[in-house]
mmCIF file of C-alpha atoms in Angstrom:
data_model
loop_
_atom_site.group_PDB
_atom_site.id
_atom_site.type_symbol
_atom_site.label_atom_id
_atom_site.label_comp_id
_atom_site.label_asym_id
_atom_site.label_seq_id
_atom_site.Cartn_x
_atom_site.Cartn_y
_atom_site.Cartn_z
ATOM 1 C CA MET A 3 0.801 -3.578 -11.369
ATOM 2 C CA LYS A 4 3.344 -2.915 -8.703
ATOM 3 C CA PHE A 5 3.634 -6.242 -6.985
ATOM 4 C CA ALA A 6 6.736 -8.268 -7.662
ATOM 5 C CA ASP A 7 5.358 -11.667 -6.738
ATOM 6 C CA SER A 8 2.076 -11.585 -8.606
ATOM 7 C CA CYS A 9 1.798 -13.716 -11.726
ATOM 8 C CA ALA A 10 0.630 -11.009 -19.862
ATOM 9 C CA ARG A 11 -0.869 -14.099 -21.383
ATOM 10 C CA PRO A 12 0.702 -17.575 -21.551
ATOM 11 C CA SER A 13 3.925 -16.863 -23.391
ATOM 12 C CA GLN A 14 5.745 -18.345 -26.310
ATOM 13 C CA ALA A 15 8.045 -19.907 -23.577
ATOM 14 C CA LEU A 16 5.113 -22.089 -22.291
ATOM 15 C CA LYS A 17 4.297 -23.263 -25.915
ATOM 16 C CA CYS A 18 7.909 -24.062 -26.418
ATOM 17 C CA ALA A 19 8.031 -25.973 -23.176
ATOM 18 C CA VAL A 20 4.994 -28.026 -24.219
ATOM 19 C CA ALA A 21 6.517 -28.649 -27.616
ATOM 20 C CA GLU A 22 9.769 -29.697 -26.066
ATOM 21 C CA ALA A 23 8.012 -32.075 -23.610
ATOM 22 C CA LYS A 24 6.173 -33.741 -26.649
ATOM 23 C CA LEU A 25 9.603 -34.024 -28.404
ATOM 24 C CA GLU A 26 11.225 -35.515 -25.229
ATOM 25 C CA LEU A 27 8.381 -37.941 -24.917
ATOM 26 C CA ALA A 28 8.909 -39.028 -28.514
ATOM 27 C CA GLU A 29 12.492 -39.590 -27.748
ATOM 28 C CA ASP A 30 11.533 -41.718 -24.641
ATOM 29 C CA VAL A 31 12.892 -39.327 -22.105
ATOM 30 C CA ASP A 32 11.382 -39.616 -18.621
ATOM 31 C CA ILE A 33 9.182 -36.601 -17.813
ATOM 32 C CA PRO A 34 7.546 -36.344 -14.424
ATOM 33 C CA SER A 35 3.810 -37.031 -14.782
ATOM 34 C CA ARG A 36 2.781 -34.983 -11.733
ATOM 35 C CA ARG A 37 2.284 -31.289 -12.674
ATOM 36 C CA VAL A 38 2.434 -28.330 -10.281
ATOM 37 C CA LEU A 39 1.952 -24.589 -10.999
ATOM 38 C CA ILE A 40 3.525 -22.141 -8.552
ATOM 39 C CA THR A 41 2.395 -18.501 -8.408
ATOM 40 C CA GLY A 42 4.770 -15.913 -7.038
ATOM 41 C CA ALA A 43 7.572 -18.110 -8.161
ATOM 42 C CA THR A 44 10.031 -15.173 -8.329
ATOM 43 C CA GLY A 45 9.525 -14.464 -4.603
ATOM 44 C CA LEU A 46 11.498 -15.785 -1.554
ATOM 45 C CA LEU A 47 8.942 -18.537 -0.857
ATOM 46 C CA GLY A 48 7.945 -19.206 -4.467
ATOM 47 C CA ARG A 49 11.565 -19.885 -5.548
ATOM 48 C CA ALA A 50 11.930 -22.359 -2.641
ATOM 49 C CA VAL A 51 8.581 -24.097 -3.512
ATOM 50 C CA PHE A 52 9.530 -24.321 -7.244
ATOM 51 C CA LYS A 53 12.905 -25.836 -6.387
ATOM 52 C CA GLU A 54 11.409 -28.406 -3.892
ATOM 53 C CA PHE A 55 8.886 -29.722 -6.427
ATOM 54 C CA ASN A 56 11.277 -29.573 -9.312
ATOM 55 C CA GLN A 57 13.898 -31.672 -7.386
ATOM 56 C CA ASN A 58 11.359 -34.243 -6.270
ATOM 57 C CA ASN A 59 10.003 -35.661 -9.491
ATOM 58 C CA TRP A 60 7.397 -33.072 -10.258
ATOM 59 C CA ASN A 61 6.916 -31.158 -13.548
ATOM 60 C CA ALA A 62 6.962 -27.612 -12.070
ATOM 61 C CA VAL A 63 5.945 -24.446 -13.888
ATOM 62 C CA GLY A 64 6.421 -21.104 -12.064
ATOM 63 C CA CYS A 65 4.840 -17.818 -12.841
ATOM 64 C CA GLY A 66 5.696 -14.403 -11.817
ATOM 65 C CA TYR A 67 5.275 -10.817 -12.880
ATOM 66 C CA ARG A 68 8.036 -8.224 -13.060
ATOM 67 C CA ARG A 69 10.903 -10.649 -12.624
ATOM 68 C CA ALA A 70 9.421 -13.668 -14.302
ATOM 69 C CA GLN A 71 11.280 -14.082 -17.604
ATOM 70 C CA PRO A 72 13.235 -16.005 -18.765
ATOM 71 C CA LYS A 73 12.914 -18.749 -16.108
ATOM 72 C CA PHE A 74 9.206 -18.400 -15.310
ATOM 73 C CA GLU A 75 5.919 -17.585 -17.064
ATOM 74 C CA GLN A 76 4.946 -13.971 -16.919
ATOM 75 C CA ILE A 77 1.358 -13.823 -15.743
ATOM 76 C CA ASN A 78 -0.736 -10.973 -14.379
ATOM 77 C CA LEU A 79 -2.958 -12.796 -11.848
ATOM 78 C CA LEU A 80 -5.524 -10.020 -12.177
ATOM 79 C CA ASP A 81 -5.966 -11.021 -15.858
ATOM 80 C CA SER A 82 -8.596 -13.769 -15.496
ATOM 81 C CA VAL A 83 -8.306 -14.744 -19.157
ATOM 82 C CA ALA A 84 -4.505 -15.292 -18.870
ATOM 83 C CA VAL A 85 -4.983 -17.268 -15.665
ATOM 84 C CA HIS A 86 -7.655 -19.503 -17.300
ATOM 85 C CA GLU A 87 -5.408 -20.078 -20.384
ATOM 86 C CA ILE A 88 -2.300 -21.132 -18.476
ATOM 87 C CA ILE A 89 -4.243 -23.505 -16.234
ATOM 88 C CA ARG A 90 -6.050 -24.947 -19.259
ATOM 89 C CA ASP A 91 -2.842 -25.333 -21.285
ATOM 90 C CA PHE A 92 -0.700 -26.864 -18.444
ATOM 91 C CA GLN A 93 -3.478 -28.818 -16.608
ATOM 92 C CA PRO A 94 -1.712 -28.875 -13.219
ATOM 93 C CA HIS A 95 -2.577 -31.505 -10.628
ATOM 94 C CA VAL A 96 -1.577 -29.029 -7.924
ATOM 95 C CA ILE A 97 -1.355 -25.192 -7.647
ATOM 96 C CA VAL A 98 0.630 -23.482 -4.858
ATOM 97 C CA HIS A 99 -0.446 -19.894 -4.672
ATOM 98 C CA CYS A 100 2.458 -18.029 -3.112
ATOM 99 C CA ALA A 101 1.855 -14.657 -4.823
ATOM 100 C CA ALA A 102 0.650 -11.865 -2.436
ATOM 101 C CA GLU A 103 1.297 -8.464 -1.187
ATOM 102 C CA ARG A 104 2.777 -9.550 2.162
ATOM 103 C CA ARG A 105 4.213 -6.274 3.457
ATOM 104 C CA PRO A 106 1.747 -4.902 6.063
ATOM 105 C CA ASP A 107 2.731 -1.292 5.738
ATOM 106 C CA VAL A 108 2.417 -1.457 1.887
ATOM 107 C CA VAL A 109 -1.052 -3.047 2.283
ATOM 108 C CA GLU A 110 -2.083 -0.053 4.467
ATOM 109 C CA SER A 111 -0.782 2.415 1.857
ATOM 110 C CA GLN A 112 -2.277 0.568 -1.150
ATOM 111 C CA PRO A 113 -5.288 -1.177 0.129
ATOM 112 C CA ASP A 114 -7.261 -1.529 -3.094
ATOM 113 C CA ALA A 115 -4.354 -3.073 -5.061
ATOM 114 C CA ALA A 116 -3.486 -5.335 -2.152
ATOM 115 C CA SER A 117 -7.090 -6.538 -1.919
ATOM 116 C CA GLN A 118 -7.124 -7.222 -5.684
ATOM 117 C CA LEU A 119 -4.214 -9.479 -5.364
ATOM 118 C CA ASN A 120 -4.681 -11.049 -1.950
ATOM 119 C CA VAL A 121 -8.425 -11.581 -2.288
ATOM 120 C CA ALA A 122 -9.988 -11.292 -5.845
ATOM 121 C CA ALA A 123 -7.084 -13.045 -7.672
ATOM 122 C CA SER A 124 -7.095 -15.812 -5.011
ATOM 123 C CA GLY A 125 -10.791 -16.401 -5.336
ATOM 124 C CA ASN A 126 -10.520 -16.601 -9.168
ATOM 125 C CA LEU A 127 -7.523 -18.940 -9.004
ATOM 126 C CA ALA A 128 -9.465 -21.231 -6.600
ATOM 127 C CA LYS A 129 -12.429 -21.274 -9.097
ATOM 128 C CA GLU A 130 -10.145 -22.175 -11.974
ATOM 129 C CA ALA A 131 -8.490 -24.952 -9.962
ATOM 130 C CA ALA A 132 -11.808 -26.404 -9.109
ATOM 131 C CA GLY A 133 -12.693 -26.399 -12.809
ATOM 132 C CA ILE A 134 -9.986 -28.815 -13.611
ATOM 133 C CA GLY A 135 -9.963 -30.671 -10.315
ATOM 134 C CA ALA A 136 -6.557 -29.335 -9.289
ATOM 135 C CA PHE A 137 -5.532 -29.150 -5.602
ATOM 136 C CA LEU A 138 -4.899 -25.537 -4.576
ATOM 137 C CA ILE A 139 -2.684 -24.598 -1.587
ATOM 138 C CA TYR A 140 -3.263 -21.045 -0.626
ATOM 139 C CA ILE A 141 -0.474 -19.506 1.524
ATOM 140 C CA SER A 142 -1.850 -17.463 4.382
ATOM 141 C CA THR A 143 -0.365 -15.969 7.549
ATOM 142 C CA ASP A 144 -0.266 -16.010 11.340
ATOM 143 C CA TYR A 145 -1.367 -12.345 11.085
ATOM 144 C CA VAL A 146 -5.050 -13.536 10.868
ATOM 145 C CA PHE A 147 -4.819 -13.734 14.673
ATOM 146 C CA ASP A 148 -4.647 -10.965 17.213
ATOM 147 C CA GLY A 149 -1.832 -12.506 19.173
ATOM 148 C CA THR A 150 -3.592 -12.352 22.618
ATOM 149 C CA ASN A 151 -4.108 -15.999 23.237
ATOM 150 C CA PRO A 152 -1.535 -18.223 21.630
ATOM 151 C CA PRO A 153 -0.927 -20.899 20.476
ATOM 152 C CA TYR A 154 -3.533 -20.939 17.871
ATOM 153 C CA LYS A 155 -5.179 -24.028 16.359
ATOM 154 C CA GLU A 156 -6.793 -24.061 12.892
ATOM 155 C CA THR A 157 -10.125 -23.985 14.552
ATOM 156 C CA ASP A 158 -9.551 -20.843 16.620
ATOM 157 C CA ILE A 159 -11.497 -17.728 15.571
ATOM 158 C CA PRO A 160 -9.298 -15.290 13.594
ATOM 159 C CA ASN A 161 -9.173 -11.598 14.631
ATOM 160 C CA PRO A 162 -6.676 -9.704 12.373
ATOM 161 C CA LEU A 163 -5.330 -6.490 13.722
ATOM 162 C CA ASN A 164 -4.124 -4.997 10.452
ATOM 163 C CA LEU A 165 -5.355 -4.707 6.887
ATOM 164 C CA TYR A 166 -2.769 -7.312 5.657
ATOM 165 C CA GLY A 167 -4.200 -9.845 8.058
ATOM 166 C CA LYS A 168 -7.721 -8.948 6.976
ATOM 167 C CA THR A 169 -7.026 -9.243 3.259
ATOM 168 C CA LYS A 170 -5.314 -12.645 3.806
ATOM 169 C CA LEU A 171 -8.326 -13.851 5.882
ATOM 170 C CA GLU A 172 -10.692 -12.620 3.117
ATOM 171 C CA GLY A 173 -8.480 -14.450 0.670
ATOM 172 C CA GLU A 174 -8.802 -17.707 2.707
ATOM 173 C CA LYS A 175 -12.661 -17.335 2.620
ATOM 174 C CA ALA A 176 -12.577 -16.523 -1.142
ATOM 175 C CA VAL A 177 -10.592 -19.614 -1.820
ATOM 176 C CA LEU A 178 -12.637 -22.016 0.262
ATOM 177 C CA GLU A 179 -15.960 -20.570 -1.003
ATOM 178 C CA ASN A 180 -14.875 -21.213 -4.589
ATOM 179 C CA ASN A 181 -13.096 -24.493 -4.000
ATOM 180 C CA ASP A 182 -14.098 -26.693 -1.027
ATOM 181 C CA GLY A 183 -11.263 -29.120 -1.819
ATOM 182 C CA ALA A 184 -8.595 -26.431 -1.391
ATOM 183 C CA ALA A 185 -6.073 -26.091 1.418
ATOM 184 C CA VAL A 186 -5.053 -23.017 3.381
ATOM 185 C CA LEU A 187 -1.574 -23.001 4.860
ATOM 186 C CA ARG A 188 -0.952 -20.323 7.485
ATOM 187 C CA ILE A 189 2.755 -19.516 8.163
ATOM 188 C CA PRO A 190 4.656 -16.915 10.185
ATOM 189 C CA VAL A 191 7.644 -14.694 9.309
ATOM 190 C CA LEU A 192 9.906 -16.194 6.674
ATOM 191 C CA TYR A 193 13.589 -16.174 5.946
ATOM 192 C CA GLY A 194 15.809 -18.220 3.554
ATOM 193 C CA GLU A 195 18.193 -17.768 0.626
ATOM 194 C CA VAL A 196 17.323 -14.151 -0.267
ATOM 195 C CA GLU A 197 18.424 -12.331 -3.430
ATOM 196 C CA ARG A 198 18.642 -9.117 -1.428
ATOM 197 C CA LEU A 199 18.378 -8.574 2.364
ATOM 198 C CA GLU A 200 15.175 -6.617 2.084
ATOM 199 C CA GLU A 201 13.363 -9.698 0.894
ATOM 200 C CA SER A 202 12.784 -10.920 4.480
ATOM 201 C CA ALA A 203 11.916 -9.109 7.786
ATOM 202 C CA VAL A 204 14.562 -11.422 9.319
ATOM 203 C CA THR A 205 17.503 -11.057 6.878
ATOM 204 C CA VAL A 206 16.991 -7.261 6.570
ATOM 205 C CA MET A 207 18.483 -6.918 10.038
ATOM 206 C CA PHE A 208 21.937 -8.233 8.958
ATOM 207 C CA ASP A 209 23.413 -4.881 8.073
ATOM 208 C CA LYS A 210 22.498 -3.495 11.470
ATOM 209 C CA VAL A 211 24.100 -6.500 13.037
ATOM 210 C CA GLN A 212 27.323 -6.286 10.891
ATOM 211 C CA PHE A 213 27.923 -2.511 11.287
ATOM 212 C CA SER A 214 28.708 -2.602 14.996
ATOM 213 C CA ASN A 215 30.210 0.907 15.118
ATOM 214 C CA LYS A 216 26.624 2.271 15.306
ATOM 215 C CA SER A 217 24.098 1.326 17.940
ATOM 216 C CA ALA A 218 20.796 -0.128 16.634
ATOM 217 C CA ASN A 219 17.431 -0.318 18.345
ATOM 218 C CA MET A 220 15.784 -3.735 17.872
ATOM 219 C CA ASP A 221 12.214 -4.664 18.736
ATOM 220 C CA HIS A 222 12.001 -6.892 21.871
ATOM 221 C CA TRP A 223 8.265 -6.879 22.260
ATOM 222 C CA GLN A 224 6.715 -8.920 19.369
ATOM 223 C CA GLN A 225 7.193 -12.672 19.748
ATOM 224 C CA ARG A 226 8.034 -14.181 16.371
ATOM 225 C CA PHE A 227 8.747 -17.796 15.131
ATOM 226 C CA PRO A 228 11.134 -17.431 12.187
ATOM 227 C CA THR A 229 10.497 -20.118 9.577
ATOM 228 C CA ASN A 230 12.804 -21.220 6.788
ATOM 229 C CA VAL A 231 11.211 -21.171 3.299
ATOM 230 C CA LYS A 232 12.785 -24.573 2.545
ATOM 231 C CA ASP A 233 10.792 -26.137 5.381
ATOM 232 C CA VAL A 234 7.526 -24.486 4.120
ATOM 233 C CA ALA A 235 8.361 -25.787 0.573
ATOM 234 C CA THR A 236 8.753 -29.244 1.940
ATOM 235 C CA VAL A 237 5.449 -29.033 3.710
ATOM 236 C CA CYS A 238 3.732 -27.862 0.493
ATOM 237 C CA ARG A 239 5.137 -30.837 -1.419
ATOM 238 C CA GLN A 240 4.267 -33.397 1.356
ATOM 239 C CA LEU A 241 0.886 -31.975 1.626
ATOM 240 C CA ALA A 242 0.318 -32.200 -2.160
ATOM 241 C CA GLU A 243 1.675 -35.824 -2.184
ATOM 242 C CA LYS A 244 -0.579 -36.830 0.744
ATOM 243 C CA ARG A 245 -3.538 -35.339 -1.111
ATOM 244 C CA MET A 246 -2.744 -37.301 -4.255
ATOM 245 C CA LEU A 247 -3.394 -40.434 -2.071
ATOM 246 C CA ASP A 248 -6.141 -39.153 0.092
ATOM 247 C CA PRO A 249 -8.856 -36.760 -1.097
ATOM 248 C CA SER A 250 -9.797 -35.929 2.507
ATOM 249 C CA VAL A 251 -6.602 -33.782 2.903
ATOM 250 C CA LYS A 252 -8.055 -30.263 2.604
ATOM 251 C CA GLY A 253 -9.059 -27.291 4.734
ATOM 252 C CA THR A 254 -6.851 -25.143 7.001
ATOM 253 C CA PHE A 255 -3.344 -26.054 8.169
ATOM 254 C CA HIS A 256 -0.626 -24.345 10.256
ATOM 255 C CA TRP A 257 3.189 -24.603 9.869
ATOM 256 C CA SER A 258 5.886 -22.765 11.767
ATOM 257 C CA GLY A 259 9.356 -22.883 13.166
ATOM 258 C CA ASN A 260 9.432 -23.729 16.914
ATOM 259 C CA GLU A 261 12.029 -21.262 18.112
ATOM 260 C CA GLN A 262 10.417 -18.223 19.791
ATOM 261 C CA MET A 263 12.427 -15.052 19.286
ATOM 262 C CA THR A 264 11.950 -11.259 19.200
ATOM 263 C CA LYS A 265 13.742 -9.376 16.427
ATOM 264 C CA TYR A 266 16.422 -8.389 19.073
ATOM 265 C CA GLU A 267 16.945 -12.080 19.879
ATOM 266 C CA MET A 268 17.110 -12.946 16.245
ATOM 267 C CA ALA A 269 19.663 -10.277 15.651
ATOM 268 C CA CYS A 270 21.756 -11.616 18.581
ATOM 269 C CA ALA A 271 21.480 -15.113 17.191
ATOM 270 C CA ILE A 272 22.688 -13.795 13.799
ATOM 271 C CA ALA A 273 25.587 -12.028 15.427
ATOM 272 C CA ASP A 274 26.462 -15.187 17.304
ATOM 273 C CA ALA A 275 26.273 -17.370 14.192
ATOM 274 C CA PHE A 276 28.855 -15.279 12.480
ATOM 275 C CA ASN A 277 31.022 -14.549 15.544
ATOM 276 C CA LEU A 278 30.117 -10.925 15.326
ATOM 277 C CA PRO A 279 29.739 -8.503 18.299
ATOM 278 C CA SER A 280 26.130 -7.787 19.505
ATOM 279 C CA SER A 281 26.784 -5.174 22.279
ATOM 280 C CA HIS A 282 25.625 -2.372 19.936
ATOM 281 C CA LEU A 283 22.158 -3.909 19.605
ATOM 282 C CA ARG A 284 19.621 -2.315 22.021
ATOM 283 C CA PRO A 285 16.330 -4.263 22.991
ATOM 284 C CA ILE A 286 13.236 -2.058 22.789
ATOM 285 C CA THR A 287 10.505 -3.607 24.961
ATOM 286 C CA ASP A 288 7.699 -1.035 24.279
ATOM 287 C CA CYS A 289 4.931 -1.850 21.849
ATOM 288 C CA PRO A 290 5.845 -0.410 18.388
ATOM 289 C CA VAL A 291 3.905 2.827 17.537
ATOM 290 C CA MET A 292 4.878 3.197 13.971
ATOM 291 C CA GLY A 293 3.279 1.326 11.027
ATOM 292 C CA ALA A 294 0.559 -1.261 10.932
ATOM 293 C CA LEU A 295 -0.528 -2.910 14.214
ATOM 294 C CA ARG A 296 1.203 -6.297 14.834
ATOM 295 C CA PRO A 297 -0.015 -9.196 17.049
ATOM 296 C CA ARG A 298 2.116 -9.648 20.195
ATOM 297 C CA ASN A 299 2.407 -13.467 19.906
ATOM 298 C CA ALA A 300 0.572 -15.267 17.069
ATOM 299 C CA GLN A 301 2.201 -18.648 17.723
ATOM 300 C CA LEU A 302 0.643 -21.371 15.479
ATOM 301 C CA ASP A 303 -0.149 -24.839 16.809
ATOM 302 C CA CYS A 304 1.212 -27.216 14.080
ATOM 303 C CA SER A 305 -0.072 -30.560 15.571
ATOM 304 C CA LYS A 306 -2.577 -31.116 12.787
ATOM 305 C CA LEU A 307 0.112 -31.434 10.107
ATOM 306 C CA GLU A 308 2.471 -33.288 12.513
ATOM 307 C CA MET A 309 -0.294 -36.011 13.092
ATOM 308 C CA LEU A 310 -0.311 -36.495 9.276
ATOM 309 C CA GLY A 311 3.482 -37.068 9.383
ATOM 310 C CA ILE A 312 4.129 -33.769 7.473
ATOM 311 C CA GLY A 313 6.766 -31.302 8.478
ATOM 312 C CA GLN A 314 10.449 -30.214 8.594
ATOM 313 C CA ARG A 315 12.190 -27.734 10.754
ATOM 314 C CA THR A 316 15.659 -26.288 10.127
ATOM 315 C CA PRO A 317 17.330 -24.947 13.334
ATOM 316 C CA PHE A 318 17.398 -21.114 13.138
ATOM 317 C CA ARG A 319 21.151 -20.782 13.620
ATOM 318 C CA ALA A 320 22.014 -23.261 10.827
ATOM 319 C CA GLY A 321 19.350 -21.841 8.432
ATOM 320 C CA ILE A 322 20.250 -18.175 8.940
ATOM 321 C CA LYS A 323 24.045 -18.879 8.553
ATOM 322 C CA GLU A 324 23.262 -20.598 5.164
ATOM 323 C CA SER A 325 21.007 -17.645 4.087
ATOM 324 C CA LEU A 326 23.104 -14.725 5.070
ATOM 325 C CA TRP A 327 26.640 -16.153 4.242
ATOM 326 C CA PRO A 328 26.729 -14.360 0.789
ATOM 327 C CA PHE A 329 26.038 -10.947 2.445
ATOM 328 C CA LEU A 330 28.844 -11.137 5.025
ATOM 329 C CA VAL A 331 30.861 -7.942 4.567
ATOM 330 C CA ASP A 332 33.942 -8.740 6.564
ATOM 331 C CA LYS A 333 35.291 -11.785 4.780
ATOM 332 C CA ARG A 334 37.937 -12.315 7.572
ATOM 333 C CA TRP A 335 35.186 -13.825 9.638
ATOM 334 C CA ARG A 336 34.750 -16.704 7.140
ATOM 335 C CA GLN A 337 37.712 -18.491 8.602
ATOM 336 C CA THR A 338 36.207 -18.552 12.122
ATOM 337 C CA VAL A 339 32.716 -19.236 11.008
ATOM 338 C CA PHE A 340 33.216 -22.258 8.903
ATOM 339 C CA HIS A 341 36.627 -23.703 9.767
#
């Protein structure tokens, strides 16, 4: 299994956690009664979702695969027995399914493995959630649309251009076929507090921005809406809490940042946030010819969630400064950036 964010059998750690919970109950310690299971909890989005629930009076258990232990449960989501056992043992009220192969070019090169994780594992998880009456939130993507007629509402007909978008759309169908009370949350390109710059298509640009002695070509064709993982995590929690009060909260939803930028514009904004030069960045306005096809503009209409009073948006400049601060090479800039 090569995917870092997919979730070995329920471990001794989970048994210990259950035992400790019982012990704490015996000692009259307050344990949150609402339980949430997060898949892909080692990934960029999963970490933020785990933190958001954990800090807001939820009993959160995260699972991952290669990077799981010691903080999270190590679960292979393709092992249906292991998935059944952790759900049976933990009895979550909510499951947030963040685990996926989300890199379009990797999906193109490893289609079978990507389909197993993005489609088959998602359908099985939905079935298991339905079996215990848990509310499943399946994280999907704006890449289910072809980008020719934005903005897109939840009711618009998907038409994915690449295999990644196709597998995520098939995953949506598998989830809703196996669990009609589930929710699908489509989101665009993400950034946030990365462990390494390559974790996000936004933050990966930082080295090109910082090393201004070398000119760098930046895409200025595809229109993106960079979205902070903290905001998506808040939306997941708000959606879960709304559902606890109202069983009609289900189906497909969209969430996105509202600042439209190409990668070139993002790079310039990053440079500006850190008072770095940007004259070495070169905008490329041609449609990219390398890699998987991308939609030109797959802007998501988020009014459905907004009407429910759900949502949070971090301004890009503030969010990216917070995310990239630890990776700033020239520490002399720290004085000017923050003081």
